[in-house]
Amino acid sequence: MIHEESLSLKKITLRILLFCFLLAAAYGLFIGCVSLWVGVKHADLDGNWVPILAGSLTMMAILGLSWGVIRFILSRLKEKDSLEF
């Protein structure tokens, strides 16, 4: 007999949380890429380093934060539930 693992409320909630976080991180990365693009496109103007720096720092911060949050959520998803019926 094949035992199928049922989805608990905890796993559904964590998957929704992971999806929402990834969506927000993708939006932040998009904003960082646009900032970099604007800085590079206007390389002939004074102060073009500001959007380049802001975009780079934004992208590094989002990637650094994402690494920890995604690892945390995935580790919680892999845990076995202590209550089994």
mmCIF file of the C-alpha atoms, coordinates in Angstrom:
data_MODEL
# 
_entry.id   MODEL 
# 
loop_
_atom_site.group_PDB 
_atom_site.id 
_atom_site.type_symbol 
_atom_site.label_atom_id 
_atom_site.label_alt_id 
_atom_site.label_comp_id 
_atom_site.label_asym_id 
_atom_site.label_entity_id 
_atom_site.label_seq_id 
_atom_site.pdbx_PDB_ins_code 
_atom_site.Cartn_x 
_atom_site.Cartn_y 
_atom_site.Cartn_z 
_atom_site.occupancy 
_atom_site.B_iso_or_equiv 
_atom_site.pdbx_formal_charge 
_atom_site.auth_seq_id 
_atom_site.auth_comp_id 
_atom_site.auth_asym_id 
_atom_site.auth_atom_id 
_atom_site.pdbx_PDB_model_num 
ATOM 1  C CA . MET A 1 1  ? 0.000  0.000  0.000   1.00 0.00 ? 1  MET A CA 1 
ATOM 2  C CA . ILE A 1 2  ? 1.369  3.407  -0.979  1.00 0.00 ? 2  ILE A CA 1 
ATOM 3  C CA . HIS A 1 3  ? 1.317  6.030  1.725   1.00 0.00 ? 3  HIS A CA 1 
ATOM 4  C CA . GLU A 1 4  ? 0.878  9.475  0.238   1.00 0.00 ? 4  GLU A CA 1 
ATOM 5  C CA . GLU A 1 5  ? 2.024  12.412 2.294   1.00 0.00 ? 5  GLU A CA 1 
ATOM 6  C CA . SER A 1 6  ? -0.819 14.814 2.876   1.00 0.00 ? 6  SER A CA 1 
ATOM 7  C CA . LEU A 1 7  ? -0.290 18.548 2.750   1.00 0.00 ? 7  LEU A CA 1 
ATOM 8  C CA . SER A 1 8  ? -0.619 20.102 6.146   1.00 0.00 ? 8  SER A CA 1 
ATOM 9  C CA . LEU A 1 9  ? -1.671 23.663 6.811   1.00 0.00 ? 9  LEU A CA 1 
ATOM 10 C CA . LYS A 1 10 ? 1.906  24.415 7.844   1.00 0.00 ? 10 LYS A CA 1 
ATOM 11 C CA . LYS A 1 11 ? 3.331  23.305 4.500   1.00 0.00 ? 11 LYS A CA 1 
ATOM 12 C CA . ILE A 1 12 ? 0.707  25.160 2.499   1.00 0.00 ? 12 ILE A CA 1 
ATOM 13 C CA . THR A 1 13 ? 1.366  28.326 4.488   1.00 0.00 ? 13 THR A CA 1 
ATOM 14 C CA . LEU A 1 14 ? 5.128  28.013 4.071   1.00 0.00 ? 14 LEU A CA 1 
ATOM 15 C CA . ARG A 1 15 ? 4.772  27.494 0.321   1.00 0.00 ? 15 ARG A CA 1 
ATOM 16 C CA . ILE A 1 16 ? 2.588  30.581 0.030   1.00 0.00 ? 16 ILE A CA 1 
ATOM 17 C CA . LEU A 1 17 ? 5.080  32.533 2.145   1.00 0.00 ? 17 LEU A CA 1 
ATOM 18 C CA . LEU A 1 18 ? 7.946  31.336 -0.045  1.00 0.00 ? 18 LEU A CA 1 
ATOM 19 C CA . PHE A 1 19 ? 6.090  32.340 -3.211  1.00 0.00 ? 19 PHE A CA 1 
ATOM 20 C CA . CYS A 1 20 ? 5.280  35.814 -1.841  1.00 0.00 ? 20 CYS A CA 1 
ATOM 21 C CA . PHE A 1 21 ? 8.858  36.329 -0.703  1.00 0.00 ? 21 PHE A CA 1 
ATOM 22 C CA . LEU A 1 22 ? 10.249 35.264 -4.077  1.00 0.00 ? 22 LEU A CA 1 
ATOM 23 C CA . LEU A 1 23 ? 7.832  37.601 -5.822  1.00 0.00 ? 23 LEU A CA 1 
ATOM 24 C CA . ALA A 1 24 ? 8.964  40.521 -3.642  1.00 0.00 ? 24 ALA A CA 1 
ATOM 25 C CA . ALA A 1 25 ? 12.633 39.608 -4.175  1.00 0.00 ? 25 ALA A CA 1 
ATOM 26 C CA . ALA A 1 26 ? 12.130 39.476 -7.944  1.00 0.00 ? 26 ALA A CA 1 
ATOM 27 C CA . TYR A 1 27 ? 10.557 42.936 -7.829  1.00 0.00 ? 27 TYR A CA 1 
ATOM 28 C CA . GLY A 1 28 ? 13.522 44.277 -5.847  1.00 0.00 ? 28 GLY A CA 1 
ATOM 29 C CA . LEU A 1 29 ? 15.993 42.723 -8.262  1.00 0.00 ? 29 LEU A CA 1 
ATOM 30 C CA . PHE A 1 30 ? 14.097 44.259 -11.168 1.00 0.00 ? 30 PHE A CA 1 
ATOM 31 C CA . ILE A 1 31 ? 14.328 47.707 -9.547  1.00 0.00 ? 31 ILE A CA 1 
ATOM 32 C CA . GLY A 1 32 ? 18.057 47.162 -8.973  1.00 0.00 ? 32 GLY A CA 1 
ATOM 33 C CA . CYS A 1 33 ? 18.573 46.155 -12.605 1.00 0.00 ? 33 CYS A CA 1 
ATOM 34 C CA . VAL A 1 34 ? 16.672 49.213 -13.834 1.00 0.00 ? 34 VAL A CA 1 
ATOM 35 C CA . SER A 1 35 ? 18.812 51.426 -11.618 1.00 0.00 ? 35 SER A CA 1 
ATOM 36 C CA . LEU A 1 36 ? 21.988 49.869 -12.997 1.00 0.00 ? 36 LEU A CA 1 
ATOM 37 C CA . TRP A 1 37 ? 20.722 50.286 -16.551 1.00 0.00 ? 37 TRP A CA 1 
ATOM 38 C CA . VAL A 1 38 ? 19.941 53.968 -16.001 1.00 0.00 ? 38 VAL A CA 1 
ATOM 39 C CA . GLY A 1 39 ? 23.401 54.557 -14.545 1.00 0.00 ? 39 GLY A CA 1 
ATOM 40 C CA . VAL A 1 40 ? 25.180 52.835 -17.411 1.00 0.00 ? 40 VAL A CA 1 
ATOM 41 C CA . LYS A 1 41 ? 22.981 54.444 -20.066 1.00 0.00 ? 41 LYS A CA 1 
ATOM 42 C CA . HIS A 1 42 ? 23.783 57.933 -18.759 1.00 0.00 ? 42 HIS A CA 1 
ATOM 43 C CA . ALA A 1 43 ? 27.504 57.358 -18.350 1.00 0.00 ? 43 ALA A CA 1 
ATOM 44 C CA . ASP A 1 44 ? 28.302 60.719 -19.934 1.00 0.00 ? 44 ASP A CA 1 
ATOM 45 C CA . LEU A 1 45 ? 26.529 62.671 -17.163 1.00 0.00 ? 45 LEU A CA 1 
ATOM 46 C CA . ASP A 1 46 ? 27.979 63.672 -13.809 1.00 0.00 ? 46 ASP A CA 1 
ATOM 47 C CA . GLY A 1 47 ? 26.785 61.535 -10.931 1.00 0.00 ? 47 GLY A CA 1 
ATOM 48 C CA . ASN A 1 48 ? 26.121 58.421 -12.969 1.00 0.00 ? 48 ASN A CA 1 
ATOM 49 C CA . TRP A 1 49 ? 27.746 56.404 -10.211 1.00 0.00 ? 49 TRP A CA 1 
ATOM 50 C CA . VAL A 1 50 ? 24.818 57.032 -7.844  1.00 0.00 ? 50 VAL A CA 1 
ATOM 51 C CA . PRO A 1 51 ? 22.239 54.798 -9.600  1.00 0.00 ? 51 PRO A CA 1 
ATOM 52 C CA . ILE A 1 52 ? 24.941 52.217 -10.299 1.00 0.00 ? 52 ILE A CA 1 
ATOM 53 C CA . LEU A 1 53 ? 25.891 52.111 -6.619  1.00 0.00 ? 53 LEU A CA 1 
ATOM 54 C CA . ALA A 1 54 ? 22.265 52.102 -5.464  1.00 0.00 ? 54 ALA A CA 1 
ATOM 55 C CA . GLY A 1 55 ? 21.315 49.300 -7.870  1.00 0.00 ? 55 GLY A CA 1 
ATOM 56 C CA . SER A 1 56 ? 24.337 47.205 -6.931  1.00 0.00 ? 56 SER A CA 1 
ATOM 57 C CA . LEU A 1 57 ? 23.754 47.591 -3.196  1.00 0.00 ? 57 LEU A CA 1 
ATOM 58 C CA . THR A 1 58 ? 20.055 46.847 -3.586  1.00 0.00 ? 58 THR A CA 1 
ATOM 59 C CA . MET A 1 59 ? 20.725 43.690 -5.549  1.00 0.00 ? 59 MET A CA 1 
ATOM 60 C CA . MET A 1 60 ? 23.426 42.487 -3.128  1.00 0.00 ? 60 MET A CA 1 
ATOM 61 C CA . ALA A 1 61 ? 21.168 43.119 -0.128  1.00 0.00 ? 61 ALA A CA 1 
ATOM 62 C CA . ILE A 1 62 ? 18.235 41.279 -1.693  1.00 0.00 ? 62 ILE A CA 1 
ATOM 63 C CA . LEU A 1 63 ? 20.374 38.318 -2.736  1.00 0.00 ? 63 LEU A CA 1 
ATOM 64 C CA . GLY A 1 64 ? 21.995 38.111 0.705   1.00 0.00 ? 64 GLY A CA 1 
ATOM 65 C CA . LEU A 1 65 ? 18.673 38.280 2.511   1.00 0.00 ? 65 LEU A CA 1 
ATOM 66 C CA . SER A 1 66 ? 17.074 35.838 0.090   1.00 0.00 ? 66 SER A CA 1 
ATOM 67 C CA . TRP A 1 67 ? 19.768 33.241 0.642   1.00 0.00 ? 67 TRP A CA 1 
ATOM 68 C CA . GLY A 1 68 ? 19.035 33.027 4.361   1.00 0.00 ? 68 GLY A CA 1 
ATOM 69 C CA . VAL A 1 69 ? 15.251 33.264 4.144   1.00 0.00 ? 69 VAL A CA 1 
ATOM 70 C CA . ILE A 1 70 ? 14.931 30.653 1.397   1.00 0.00 ? 70 ILE A CA 1 
ATOM 71 C CA . ARG A 1 71 ? 17.195 28.228 3.266   1.00 0.00 ? 71 ARG A CA 1 
ATOM 72 C CA . PHE A 1 72 ? 15.139 28.753 6.438   1.00 0.00 ? 72 PHE A CA 1 
ATOM 73 C CA . ILE A 1 73 ? 11.789 28.194 4.730   1.00 0.00 ? 73 ILE A CA 1 
ATOM 74 C CA . LEU A 1 74 ? 13.015 25.133 2.798   1.00 0.00 ? 74 LEU A CA 1 
ATOM 75 C CA . SER A 1 75 ? 14.412 23.585 5.986   1.00 0.00 ? 75 SER A CA 1 
ATOM 76 C CA . ARG A 1 76 ? 11.020 24.076 7.653   1.00 0.00 ? 76 ARG A CA 1 
ATOM 77 C CA . LEU A 1 77 ? 9.287  22.470 4.677   1.00 0.00 ? 77 LEU A CA 1 
ATOM 78 C CA . LYS A 1 78 ? 11.495 19.368 4.906   1.00 0.00 ? 78 LYS A CA 1 
ATOM 79 C CA . GLU A 1 79 ? 10.750 18.804 8.590   1.00 0.00 ? 79 GLU A CA 1 
ATOM 80 C CA . LYS A 1 80 ? 8.368  16.018 9.492   1.00 0.00 ? 80 LYS A CA 1 
ATOM 81 C CA . ASP A 1 81 ? 5.231  16.986 11.358  1.00 0.00 ? 81 ASP A CA 1 
ATOM 82 C CA . SER A 1 82 ? 5.198  15.674 14.877  1.00 0.00 ? 82 SER A CA 1 
ATOM 83 C CA . LEU A 1 83 ? 1.468  14.988 14.810  1.00 0.00 ? 83 LEU A CA 1 
ATOM 84 C CA . GLU A 1 84 ? 0.467  12.190 12.496  1.00 0.00 ? 84 GLU A CA 1 
ATOM 85 C CA . PHE A 1 85 ? -2.984 10.678 12.481  1.00 0.00 ? 85 PHE A CA 1 
# 
